[in-house]
Amino acid sequence: MSAPASPLRLGIAGLGTVGIGVVKIVQRHADLLAARSGRAVQITAVSARDRAKARDADLSAYAWETDPVALATRDDVDVFVEVMGGHEGAAKAATEAALRTGKDVVTANKALLAHHGQALAELAEAQGRVIRFEAAVAGGIPVIKALTEGLAGNRIRRVMGVMNGTCNYILTRMETAGLPYDTVFEEARQLGYLEADPTLDVGGIDAGHKLSILSAIAFGTRISFADVVLEGIERISIDDIRRADDMGYKIKLLGVAQVTGRGLEQRMTPCLVPSTSPLGQLQGGTNMVVLEGDSVGQIVLRGAGAGEGPTASAVMGDVVDLARGFRMPTFGQPAATLADPVAAVVSAPAPYYLRLELLDKPGALAKVAAVLGEAGVSISRLRQYGHADATAPVLIVTHKTTRDAIDAAVAAFAATGVVAGETVALRIEEV
């Protein structure tokens, strides 16, 4: 009879919401984890900046390291669990130290991977180690496993999704409560939904990190976060939300990655999606990722994108895989085989939504239509609303066209003398 396997020993760096969630799962489900992985999973040491801070878990049984690098290099740690956050400084140094001293790494740090994923993957493979990061993208949704394992036999055509719950909360709250952006933004801040730097959320940066990671796995390329086109939700008004709804659409901060003849497209921008689509029906802080493969077709993954339980659940899924002995390259294939991506200079054509304020002048609509025609943009649908003061809102849905053509038309509107204020132009994504 073979001897029982030795315990898998964890060192957890970061005792915020996610770190404490991991501690709770290990403490609460010790028997379940052992039964499912074939060996005990234990925490031997932890690290955080403030040891005296009150935390919702008993940490008295664990060794304490103030320096996460010291934690990462301890002899009694097999897996370094990095849930500190940040793409430089302690998180990067400790992760590198763990790999160099023979530790596997489980991380929830999407920024670290978006900025340094290729170098870390190469270091891990050189050391015979593994980096797992299910928790870094879409919280509790197992999208990394779906891409690297379940869909390994597919050529991925497109990845898209709502990957920042805070932005989705703001947009759906604006719609359901009829509140302006600034009011809901402040509400989200008071509820603690926003990052310390809110632009990481509302500017699309956090979601862009996630998209760049999924893109690398889906298309076998090196991570290229710098090539992600980012546009936040700060300019979306309650009028846009209402008018889009009138036309049968919802506005979402939508990530889209696909390879076309133009190269690799990566966009994290506000888009319109059909109200009846799964993405259009997504409410509140929930995330959704849509994957399209040549064999499987389209699959939709939906769930909690953040929070203590969902994110800690994803961390522990990776820990259990390591305890079972399951190992694979960081991005699903050896780092050396990942291609240098060729960024698309021009995105694939798509329909666009335009909202403009038309001055009450004879022939105003004809002038707008003429400008669009000269730019090569044809109108699919048009709706004009009643006059408000001296202007009337006009909504236009175009046939498929390029962003360059839309930008050229919008720039030319100023010379017509019939368009007031700033024209809103949003891509319509067909899902």
XYZ file of C-alpha atoms in Angstrom:
431
model
C 0.000 0.000 0.000
C 1.476 3.339 -1.059
C 2.065 6.064 1.490
C -0.412 8.956 1.476
C 0.641 11.957 -0.559
C 2.196 14.797 1.371
C 0.050 17.905 1.892
C 0.154 20.723 -0.634
C 1.347 23.745 1.327
C 0.155 27.231 0.437
C 1.669 30.618 1.165
C -0.870 33.404 0.672
C 0.364 36.918 -0.102
C -2.420 39.445 0.351
C -5.139 39.204 2.989
C -7.769 41.445 1.502
C -11.143 40.269 0.293
C -9.841 37.493 -1.964
C -7.040 36.301 0.308
C -9.381 35.921 3.269
C -11.841 34.158 0.986
C -9.153 31.595 0.133
C -8.369 31.100 3.824
C -12.042 30.475 4.568
C -12.401 27.866 1.820
C -9.306 25.975 2.980
C -10.525 26.033 6.577
C -14.158 25.216 5.815
C -13.655 22.555 3.149
C -10.465 20.762 4.214
C -12.039 17.287 3.905
C -13.667 18.087 0.571
C -10.424 19.470 -0.880
C -8.497 16.382 0.248
C -11.094 14.023 -1.219
C -11.129 15.812 -4.562
C -7.400 16.324 -4.940
C -6.070 13.133 -3.322
C -3.987 15.022 -0.763
C -4.473 17.547 2.003
C -4.318 21.236 1.166
C -2.883 23.364 3.944
C -1.898 26.975 4.554
C 1.503 27.283 6.181
C 2.237 31.015 5.948
C 0.637 34.329 5.027
C 1.746 37.863 4.283
C 0.155 41.322 4.357
C 1.254 44.873 5.093
C -0.641 45.281 8.377
C -0.551 42.362 10.777
C -2.690 44.166 13.372
C -5.626 44.760 11.029
C -8.826 42.967 12.021
C -9.717 40.241 9.533
C -12.681 37.922 9.221
C -10.687 34.708 9.669
C -8.499 33.014 12.260
C -4.880 33.297 11.077
C -3.200 32.295 14.328
C -2.047 28.891 13.047
C -0.005 30.348 10.183
C 3.489 31.796 10.071
C 3.548 35.498 9.235
C 5.862 37.268 6.812
C 5.729 41.027 6.390
C 7.742 40.758 3.174
C 5.942 38.770 0.437
C 9.284 37.885 -1.151
C 10.269 36.158 2.093
C 6.963 34.279 1.993
C 7.545 33.256 -1.611
C 10.911 31.704 -0.793
C 9.994 29.779 2.361
C 10.930 26.088 2.397
C 7.498 25.124 3.742
C 5.577 26.684 0.821
C 4.845 24.636 -2.322
C 2.413 27.035 -4.012
C 2.674 30.811 -3.803
C -0.818 32.348 -3.919
C -0.520 35.986 -5.023
C -3.643 38.051 -4.379
C -2.019 41.405 -3.603
C -2.632 43.141 -6.923
C -0.538 45.638 -8.849
C 1.699 44.971 -11.831
C 4.952 46.232 -10.354
C 6.665 46.247 -6.995
C 5.998 43.543 -4.430
C 3.624 41.440 -6.526
C 6.051 41.139 -9.428
C 9.129 40.634 -7.243
C 7.472 37.975 -5.097
C 6.064 36.093 -8.069
C 9.470 35.994 -9.743
C 11.119 34.901 -6.472
C 8.599 32.087 -6.054
C 9.239 30.744 -9.546
C 13.016 30.970 -9.185
C 12.914 28.994 -5.928
C 10.816 26.175 -7.355
C 7.310 27.232 -6.354
C 4.216 27.052 -8.489
C 2.146 30.252 -8.568
C -1.589 30.856 -8.433
C -2.563 34.487 -8.974
C -5.640 36.655 -9.339
C -3.564 39.542 -10.689
C -4.720 40.446 -14.179
C -2.561 43.587 -14.357
C 0.598 41.605 -13.584
C -0.141 39.141 -16.382
C -1.225 41.807 -18.875
C 2.060 43.674 -18.432
C 4.519 40.859 -17.682
C 2.760 37.622 -18.649
C 5.162 36.581 -21.399
C 8.296 37.055 -19.287
C 6.716 35.292 -16.313
C 5.553 32.398 -18.503
C 9.062 31.988 -19.910
C 10.546 32.080 -16.397
C 8.041 29.506 -15.126
C 8.719 27.106 -17.973
C 12.486 27.503 -17.623
C 12.132 26.557 -13.959
C 9.703 23.700 -14.625
C 7.005 25.558 -12.730
C 3.381 26.467 -13.423
C 1.433 29.738 -13.234
C -2.335 29.398 -12.863
C -4.627 32.424 -13.029
C -8.293 31.490 -13.397
C -9.213 34.162 -10.844
C -7.580 36.916 -12.905
C -10.367 36.974 -15.514
C -14.113 37.170 -14.821
C -13.991 36.127 -11.164
C -15.745 32.824 -10.597
C -16.415 32.092 -14.277
C -14.074 29.266 -15.439
C -13.252 30.931 -18.757
C -9.516 30.133 -18.677
C -10.292 26.433 -18.259
C -12.854 26.661 -21.033
C -10.296 28.057 -23.470
C -7.250 25.992 -22.493
C -9.035 22.684 -21.883
C -12.652 22.375 -23.012
C -12.146 24.199 -26.309
C -8.591 23.018 -27.011
C -9.784 21.298 -30.194
C -11.251 24.500 -31.634
C -9.840 27.336 -33.643
C -11.282 30.294 -31.770
C -12.999 32.817 -34.010
C -13.991 35.489 -31.528
C -13.916 36.270 -27.813
C -16.184 38.912 -26.390
C -17.831 39.813 -23.167
C -18.711 42.104 -20.316
C -15.713 41.764 -18.013
C -16.087 44.589 -15.513
C -19.014 44.244 -13.143
C -18.729 47.819 -11.889
C -19.283 49.262 -15.362
C -22.196 46.930 -15.987
C -23.685 47.927 -12.636
C -23.384 51.629 -13.507
C -24.945 51.254 -16.954
C -27.842 49.064 -15.808
C -28.453 51.245 -12.747
C -28.610 54.325 -14.987
C -31.186 52.542 -17.128
C -33.410 51.088 -14.402
C -33.344 54.118 -12.086
C -33.237 56.802 -14.759
C -30.216 58.390 -13.088
C -27.359 60.302 -14.758
C -23.848 58.899 -14.927
C -22.339 61.173 -12.269
C -24.988 60.208 -9.709
C -24.561 56.466 -10.247
C -20.762 56.798 -10.308
C -20.854 58.382 -6.849
C -23.286 55.713 -5.661
C -20.883 52.998 -6.842
C -18.043 54.741 -5.020
C -20.028 54.845 -1.774
C -20.850 51.142 -2.117
C -17.157 50.320 -2.508
C -17.536 49.003 -6.064
C -14.831 51.226 -7.565
C -11.087 50.713 -7.476
C -8.997 53.256 -5.553
C -8.237 54.668 -9.007
C -11.734 54.641 -10.590
C -10.358 54.968 -14.121
C -9.219 51.343 -13.877
C -12.921 50.463 -13.890
C -14.816 53.163 -15.799
C -11.914 53.803 -18.197
C -11.939 50.172 -19.339
C -8.364 49.452 -18.179
C -9.223 46.602 -15.793
C -11.405 44.921 -18.409
C -8.746 45.569 -21.064
C -6.210 43.640 -18.989
C -8.593 40.687 -18.934
C -9.289 40.863 -22.656
C -5.568 40.848 -23.501
C -5.119 37.666 -21.448
C -8.038 35.889 -23.106
C -6.833 37.018 -26.520
C -3.383 35.509 -25.962
C -4.884 32.139 -25.022
C -7.534 32.158 -27.725
C -5.242 33.060 -30.631
C -1.871 31.716 -29.505
C -0.198 35.113 -29.381
C 1.940 36.972 -26.886
C -0.025 39.279 -24.634
C -0.295 42.733 -26.210
C -2.207 44.911 -23.784
C -0.689 48.012 -25.392
C -2.641 47.198 -28.566
C -6.036 47.028 -26.849
C -8.224 49.933 -27.965
C -9.637 51.379 -24.746
C -12.616 53.670 -24.323
C -14.457 54.054 -21.045
C -18.088 54.701 -20.197
C -17.652 58.254 -18.871
C -19.300 59.835 -21.940
C -22.393 57.604 -21.913
C -25.464 59.616 -20.981
C -28.892 58.578 -19.782
C -30.180 59.878 -23.137
C -27.914 57.426 -24.978
C -29.220 54.566 -22.868
C -32.857 55.534 -23.428
C -32.462 56.179 -27.152
C -30.542 52.967 -27.726
C -33.299 51.086 -25.910
C -35.860 52.678 -28.243
C -33.919 51.217 -31.161
C -33.777 47.730 -29.581
C -30.272 47.852 -28.096
C -28.467 47.980 -24.753
C -25.164 49.750 -24.152
C -22.394 47.652 -22.618
C -18.684 48.112 -22.029
C -17.843 45.245 -24.346
C -14.543 43.527 -24.964
C -14.057 41.984 -28.394
C -11.003 40.132 -29.708
C -10.765 38.487 -33.114
C -8.250 37.799 -35.851
C -9.155 39.029 -39.324
C -7.234 39.685 -42.508
C -6.387 43.049 -40.968
C -4.644 41.438 -37.973
C -5.549 40.996 -34.305
C -8.353 43.264 -33.148
C -8.676 43.929 -29.414
C -11.272 46.463 -28.332
C -12.693 47.323 -24.914
C -15.222 50.027 -25.735
C -18.882 50.928 -25.183
C -20.948 49.099 -27.779
C -24.574 48.458 -28.541
C -25.804 44.876 -28.440
C -29.314 43.610 -29.237
C -31.605 43.849 -26.205
C -32.728 40.261 -26.749
C -29.195 38.806 -26.783
C -27.638 37.199 -23.677
C -25.265 40.175 -23.379
C -28.152 42.599 -23.751
C -30.040 40.941 -20.900
C -27.065 40.980 -18.520
C -27.884 43.002 -15.405
C -25.983 44.465 -12.455
C -22.461 43.413 -11.542
C -22.567 40.074 -13.353
C -19.943 39.197 -15.979
C -20.461 37.298 -19.213
C -17.943 35.894 -21.686
C -18.939 34.617 -25.132
C -16.548 32.254 -26.931
C -16.906 31.218 -30.563
C -15.065 28.174 -31.923
C -15.046 26.645 -35.375
C -16.326 23.294 -34.107
C -18.339 24.133 -30.999
C -20.006 27.287 -32.307
C -20.927 29.858 -29.682
C -20.928 29.221 -25.935
C -21.905 31.681 -23.213
C -20.396 31.736 -19.721
C -22.139 33.867 -17.094
C -21.501 34.445 -13.412
C -20.144 36.614 -10.647
C -17.111 38.524 -11.898
C -15.727 39.639 -8.541
C -16.175 39.351 -4.792
C -14.722 37.247 -2.032
C -16.461 33.944 -2.738
C -16.382 33.803 -6.551
C -12.765 34.930 -6.896
C -11.521 32.720 -4.063
C -13.411 29.836 -5.677
C -11.422 30.367 -8.876
C -8.147 30.485 -6.930
C -8.961 27.198 -5.236
C -9.890 25.569 -8.525
C -6.319 26.209 -9.648
C -4.903 25.005 -6.317
C -6.811 21.727 -6.566
C -5.544 21.190 -10.122
C -1.979 21.545 -8.831
C -2.725 19.202 -5.944
C -3.970 16.638 -8.464
C -0.751 16.983 -10.435
C -2.337 18.676 -13.441
C 0.192 20.932 -15.163
C 0.186 22.872 -18.409
C 1.955 25.864 -19.969
C 0.802 29.244 -18.711
C -1.158 30.304 -21.791
C -2.123 26.829 -22.975
C 0.948 26.249 -25.141
C 4.697 26.739 -24.612
C 5.586 30.411 -24.258
C 8.224 30.155 -26.996
C 5.551 29.127 -29.522
C 3.329 32.158 -28.924
C 3.314 34.383 -32.005
C 4.050 38.078 -32.040
C 0.628 39.609 -32.720
C 0.098 41.919 -35.652
C -2.304 44.558 -34.415
C -5.135 45.458 -36.769
C -4.849 49.080 -37.838
C -8.481 49.142 -38.976
C -11.245 47.158 -37.292
C -13.701 45.003 -39.181
C -16.739 46.854 -40.561
C -19.847 46.983 -38.354
C -23.085 48.907 -38.055
C -22.908 52.073 -35.942
C -25.333 54.005 -33.783
C -25.233 57.789 -34.115
C -27.010 60.259 -31.857
C -26.940 63.888 -32.853
C -28.809 67.071 -32.027
C -30.203 68.620 -35.191
C -30.912 72.343 -35.354
C -34.415 73.356 -36.431
C -33.450 74.511 -39.922
C -34.891 73.650 -43.338
C -33.081 70.777 -45.054
C -31.083 69.892 -41.926
C -31.693 66.168 -42.187
C -30.853 66.155 -45.876
C -27.497 67.807 -45.155
C -26.648 65.143 -42.560
C -27.614 62.367 -44.969
C -25.465 63.942 -47.671
C -22.431 64.076 -45.379
C -22.882 60.423 -44.482
C -23.209 59.513 -48.151
C -20.039 61.380 -49.062
C -18.198 59.434 -46.331
C -19.512 56.157 -47.758
C -21.902 55.537 -44.846
C -25.416 54.341 -45.684
C -28.385 54.648 -43.323
C -30.246 51.535 -42.216
C -32.695 53.142 -39.781
C -33.411 56.692 -38.679
C -35.582 58.108 -35.934
C -36.244 61.781 -35.191
C -37.749 62.947 -31.912
C -39.792 66.043 -31.053
C -38.113 69.409 -30.790
C -36.500 70.453 -27.515
C -35.788 74.179 -27.624
C -34.150 74.763 -31.000
C -32.884 71.232 -31.561
C -34.302 67.769 -32.177
C -32.561 64.491 -31.255
C -31.931 62.240 -34.238
C -30.880 58.597 -34.039
C -29.270 56.819 -36.961
C -28.325 53.160 -37.302
C -25.988 52.640 -40.232
C -25.278 49.645 -42.397
C -21.860 48.059 -41.896
C -19.073 50.584 -42.274
C -15.642 51.393 -40.879
C -14.784 53.540 -37.888
C -12.701 55.752 -40.158
C -15.754 56.489 -42.297
C -17.836 57.267 -39.220
C -15.135 59.568 -37.827
C -14.866 61.374 -41.170
C -18.615 61.935 -41.280
C -18.819 63.124 -37.676
C -15.965 65.578 -38.278
C -17.758 66.919 -41.369
C -21.030 67.500 -39.499
C -19.576 70.695 -37.992
C -19.348 72.322 -41.424
C -23.039 71.742 -42.174
C -24.226 74.343 -39.661
C -27.161 72.115 -38.674
C -25.662 69.858 -35.967
C -25.384 71.137 -32.400
C -23.071 69.768 -29.719
C -21.126 66.526 -29.829
C -22.260 63.570 -31.915
C -22.213 60.213 -30.127
C -21.004 57.288 -32.265
C -21.069 53.736 -30.884
C -20.293 50.472 -32.633
C -23.070 47.875 -32.800
C -21.717 44.402 -32.146
C -23.602 41.546 -33.749
C -23.961 38.723 -31.228
